[in-house]
Coordinates of C-alpha atoms in Angstrom, one line a residue:
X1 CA 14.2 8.4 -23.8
X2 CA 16.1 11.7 -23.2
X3 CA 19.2 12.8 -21.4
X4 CA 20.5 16.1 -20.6
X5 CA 17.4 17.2 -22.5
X6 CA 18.5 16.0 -26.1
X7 CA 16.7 12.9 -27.7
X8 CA 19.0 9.9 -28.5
X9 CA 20.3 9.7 -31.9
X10 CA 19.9 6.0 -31.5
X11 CA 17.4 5.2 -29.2
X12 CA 16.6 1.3 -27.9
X13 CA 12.9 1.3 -28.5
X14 CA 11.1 2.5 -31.6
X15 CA 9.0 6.0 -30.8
X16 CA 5.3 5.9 -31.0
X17 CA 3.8 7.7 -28.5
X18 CA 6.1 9.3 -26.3
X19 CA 8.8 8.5 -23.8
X20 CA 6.8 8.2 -20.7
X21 CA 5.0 5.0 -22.8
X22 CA 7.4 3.9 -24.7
X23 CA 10.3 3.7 -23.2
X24 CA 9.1 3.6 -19.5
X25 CA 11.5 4.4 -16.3
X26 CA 14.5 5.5 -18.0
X27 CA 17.9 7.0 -16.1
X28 CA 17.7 10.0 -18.6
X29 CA 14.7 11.0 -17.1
X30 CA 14.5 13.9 -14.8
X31 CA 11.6 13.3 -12.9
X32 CA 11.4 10.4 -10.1
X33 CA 9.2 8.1 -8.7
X34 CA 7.9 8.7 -5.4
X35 CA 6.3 5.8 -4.6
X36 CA 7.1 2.3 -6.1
X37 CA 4.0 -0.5 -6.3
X38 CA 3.9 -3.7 -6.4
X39 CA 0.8 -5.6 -6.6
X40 CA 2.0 -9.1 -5.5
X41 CA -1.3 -10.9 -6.0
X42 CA -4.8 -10.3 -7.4
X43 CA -6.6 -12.3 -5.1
X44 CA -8.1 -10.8 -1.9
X45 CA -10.7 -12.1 1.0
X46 CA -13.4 -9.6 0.3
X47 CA -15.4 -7.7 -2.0
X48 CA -15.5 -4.5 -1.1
X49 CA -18.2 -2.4 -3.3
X50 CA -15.9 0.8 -4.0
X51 CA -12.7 -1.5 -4.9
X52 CA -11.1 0.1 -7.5
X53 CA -9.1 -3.1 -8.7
X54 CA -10.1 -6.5 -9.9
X55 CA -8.9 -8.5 -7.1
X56 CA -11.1 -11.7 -7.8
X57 CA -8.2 -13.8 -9.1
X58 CA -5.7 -16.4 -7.8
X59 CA -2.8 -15.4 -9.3
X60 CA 0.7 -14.5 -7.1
X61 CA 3.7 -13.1 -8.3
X62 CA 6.9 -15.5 -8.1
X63 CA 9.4 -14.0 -5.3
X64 CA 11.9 -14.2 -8.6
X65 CA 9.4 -12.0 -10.1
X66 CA 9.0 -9.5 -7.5
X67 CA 12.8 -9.4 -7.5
X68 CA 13.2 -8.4 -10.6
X69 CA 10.7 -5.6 -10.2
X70 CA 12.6 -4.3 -7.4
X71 CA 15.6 -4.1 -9.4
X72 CA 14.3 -1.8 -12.5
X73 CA 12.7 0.3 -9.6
X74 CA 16.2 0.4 -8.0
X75 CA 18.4 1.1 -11.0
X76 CA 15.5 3.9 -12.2
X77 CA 15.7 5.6 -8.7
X78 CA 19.6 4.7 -7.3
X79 CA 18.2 5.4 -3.8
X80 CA 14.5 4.2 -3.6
X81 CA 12.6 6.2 -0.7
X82 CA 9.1 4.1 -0.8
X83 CA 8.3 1.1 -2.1
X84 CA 4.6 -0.5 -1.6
X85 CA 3.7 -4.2 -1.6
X86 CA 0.0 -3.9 -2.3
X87 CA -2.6 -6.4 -4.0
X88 CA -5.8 -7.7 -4.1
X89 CA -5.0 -8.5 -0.4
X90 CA -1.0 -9.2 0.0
X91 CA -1.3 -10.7 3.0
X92 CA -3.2 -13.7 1.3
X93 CA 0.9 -14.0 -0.5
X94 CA 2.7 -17.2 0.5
X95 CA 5.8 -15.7 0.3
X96 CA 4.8 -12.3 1.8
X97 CA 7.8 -12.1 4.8
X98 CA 10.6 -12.9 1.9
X99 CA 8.8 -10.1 -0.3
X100 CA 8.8 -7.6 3.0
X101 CA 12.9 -8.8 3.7
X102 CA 14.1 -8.7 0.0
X103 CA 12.8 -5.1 -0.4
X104 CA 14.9 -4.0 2.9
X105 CA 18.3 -6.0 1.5
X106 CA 17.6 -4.2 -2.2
X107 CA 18.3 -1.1 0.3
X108 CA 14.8 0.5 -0.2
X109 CA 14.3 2.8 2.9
X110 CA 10.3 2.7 3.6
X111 CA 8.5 -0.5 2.6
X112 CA 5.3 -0.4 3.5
X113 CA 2.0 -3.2 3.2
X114 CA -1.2 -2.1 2.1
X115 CA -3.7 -4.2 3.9
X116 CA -7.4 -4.9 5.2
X117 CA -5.9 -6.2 8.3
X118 CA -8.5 -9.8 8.2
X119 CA -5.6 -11.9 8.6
X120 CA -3.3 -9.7 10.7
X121 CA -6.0 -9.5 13.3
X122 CA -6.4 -13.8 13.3
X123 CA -3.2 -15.3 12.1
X124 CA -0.9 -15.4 15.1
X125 CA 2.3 -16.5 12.6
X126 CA 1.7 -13.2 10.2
X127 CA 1.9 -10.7 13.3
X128 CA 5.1 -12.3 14.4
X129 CA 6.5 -12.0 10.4
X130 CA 5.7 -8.4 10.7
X131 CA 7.3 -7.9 13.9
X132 CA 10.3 -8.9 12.7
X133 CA 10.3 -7.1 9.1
X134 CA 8.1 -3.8 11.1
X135 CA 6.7 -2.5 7.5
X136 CA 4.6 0.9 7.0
X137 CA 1.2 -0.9 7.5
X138 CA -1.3 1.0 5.9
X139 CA -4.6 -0.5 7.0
X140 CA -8.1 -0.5 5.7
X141 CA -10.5 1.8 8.4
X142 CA -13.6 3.7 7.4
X143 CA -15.1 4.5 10.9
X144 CA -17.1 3.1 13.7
X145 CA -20.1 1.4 13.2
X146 CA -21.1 -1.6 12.0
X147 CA -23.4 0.0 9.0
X148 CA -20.3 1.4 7.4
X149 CA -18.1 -1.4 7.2
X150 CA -21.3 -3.3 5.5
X151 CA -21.6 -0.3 2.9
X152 CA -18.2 0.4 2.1
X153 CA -17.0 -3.3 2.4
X154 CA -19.4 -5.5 2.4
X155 CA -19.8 -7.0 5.9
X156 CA -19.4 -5.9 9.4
X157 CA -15.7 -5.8 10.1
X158 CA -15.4 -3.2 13.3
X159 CA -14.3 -5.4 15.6
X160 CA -11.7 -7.0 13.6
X161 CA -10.2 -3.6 12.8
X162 CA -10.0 -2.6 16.4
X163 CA -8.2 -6.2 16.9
X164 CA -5.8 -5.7 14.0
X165 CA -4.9 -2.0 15.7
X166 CA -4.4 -3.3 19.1
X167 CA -2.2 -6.6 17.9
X168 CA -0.1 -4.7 15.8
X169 CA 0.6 -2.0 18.5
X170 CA 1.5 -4.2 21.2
X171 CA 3.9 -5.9 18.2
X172 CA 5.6 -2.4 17.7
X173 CA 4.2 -2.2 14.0
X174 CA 3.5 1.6 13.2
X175 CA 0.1 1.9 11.6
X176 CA -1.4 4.7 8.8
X177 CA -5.1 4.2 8.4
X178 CA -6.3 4.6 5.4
X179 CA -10.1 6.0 5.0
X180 CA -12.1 5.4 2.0
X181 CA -14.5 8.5 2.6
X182 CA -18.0 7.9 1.0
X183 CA -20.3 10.9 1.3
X184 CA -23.3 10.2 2.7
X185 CA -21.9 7.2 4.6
X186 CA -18.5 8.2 7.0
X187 CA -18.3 11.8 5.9
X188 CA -19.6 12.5 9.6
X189 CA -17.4 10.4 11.0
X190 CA -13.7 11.9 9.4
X191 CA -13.3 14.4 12.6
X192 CA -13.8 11.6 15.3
X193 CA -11.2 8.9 13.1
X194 CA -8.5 12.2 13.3
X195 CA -8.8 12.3 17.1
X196 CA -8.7 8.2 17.4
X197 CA -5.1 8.3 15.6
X198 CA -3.8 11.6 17.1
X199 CA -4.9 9.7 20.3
X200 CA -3.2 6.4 19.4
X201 CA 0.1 5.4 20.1
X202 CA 0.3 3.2 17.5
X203 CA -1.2 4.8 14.8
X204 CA 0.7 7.6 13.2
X205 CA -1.3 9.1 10.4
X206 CA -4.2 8.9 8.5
X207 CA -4.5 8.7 4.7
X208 CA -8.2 9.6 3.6
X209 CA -9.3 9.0 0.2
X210 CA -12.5 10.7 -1.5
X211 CA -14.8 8.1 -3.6
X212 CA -12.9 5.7 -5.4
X213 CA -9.6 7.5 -5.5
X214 CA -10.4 10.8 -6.6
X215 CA -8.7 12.8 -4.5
X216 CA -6.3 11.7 -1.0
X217 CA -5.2 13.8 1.7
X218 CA -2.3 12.9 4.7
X219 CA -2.7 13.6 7.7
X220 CA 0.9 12.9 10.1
X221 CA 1.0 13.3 13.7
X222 CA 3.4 15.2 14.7
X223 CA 6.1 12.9 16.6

């Protein structure tokens, strides 16, 4: 680890690599991290094909542990801007509206919940959690139709998207939607999902991602 751009003359770990690996977040560092995650679970309640993580487990992180990640993220940064409780699916966490309050008392300013939206749009007891806590949502949308949804995730989950968007606006819940952009598959659709959120009350961006996660672009309504 450096500070004031000299190495320590005694430093904690051994060197191996270099400092970004082996020593981590460090207060030395110059740099920052602009956007905490913390996967709070590997379990999730679908199988999308273009998934980029392994989310077929049943594992949860204890709220002690969560805690404690929220703490190195807070003594590395002094002033956290974003912090992101993300999974598998996070909503599937037991634990989920302690997670959402903790990171608000540890004085993080933007928490926000990366989510499909399955439960949000079912479970009448989760919409009123997030009511009260009012996280970022960033919620899974990839277009119109029926036959994208069954590409991109597996089965037909229009409707329940359009659900999840209308219960969490009439809750107050701002809402990004995050686009998984497939060529081929919603490409042509990219335009029309701009003019649904600039249209939207409740929606106040989009966050499109190319493939996998090759390459993401933000778009944020003006307010």
């Amino acid at each position: 680890m450096t500070g004031s751009n000299t190495l320590l003359q005694h430093p904690v770990n051994e060197i191996k690599k270099d400092c970004s690996e082996d020593c981590g977040l460090g207060l030395g560092h110059k740099q920052h991290t602009c956007l905490g995650i913390v996967e709070i679970t590997d379990a999730c309640n679908l199988s999308c094909p273009v998934c980029p993580a392994n989310a077929k487990g049943n594992n949860f992180l204890s709220l002690e542990q969560v805690s404690d990640m929220m703490d190195l993220y807070v003594k590395a940064e002094g002033n956290p801007d974003v912090l992101q409780i993300s999974g598998g699916e996070p909503t599937l966490h037991p634990k989920l509206l302690e997670i959402l309050i903790l990171a608000k008392l540890k004085g993080i300013n933007i928490v926000q919940l990366y989510t499909n939206g399955l439960r949000i749009a079912q479970d009448d007891m989760l919409l009123k959690e997030l009511a009260l806590v009012k996280p970022a949502l960033y919620l899974q949308f990839d277009g119109f139709t029926p036959e994208i949804y069954q590409k991109i995730r597996g089965a037909d989950l229009l409707d329940i998207k359009m659900k999840a968007i209308e219960r969490l606006t009439e809750k107050g819940v701002s809402i990004v939607l995050s686009v998984t952009v497939v060529k081929g598959v919603n490409d042509h659709q990219v335009g029309d999902i701009t003019r649904f959120a600039s249209e939207h009350p409740g929606i106040r961006g989009v966050l499109f991602h190319e493939g996998i996660v090759k390459k993401m672009t933000m778009i944020v309504k003006r307010m």
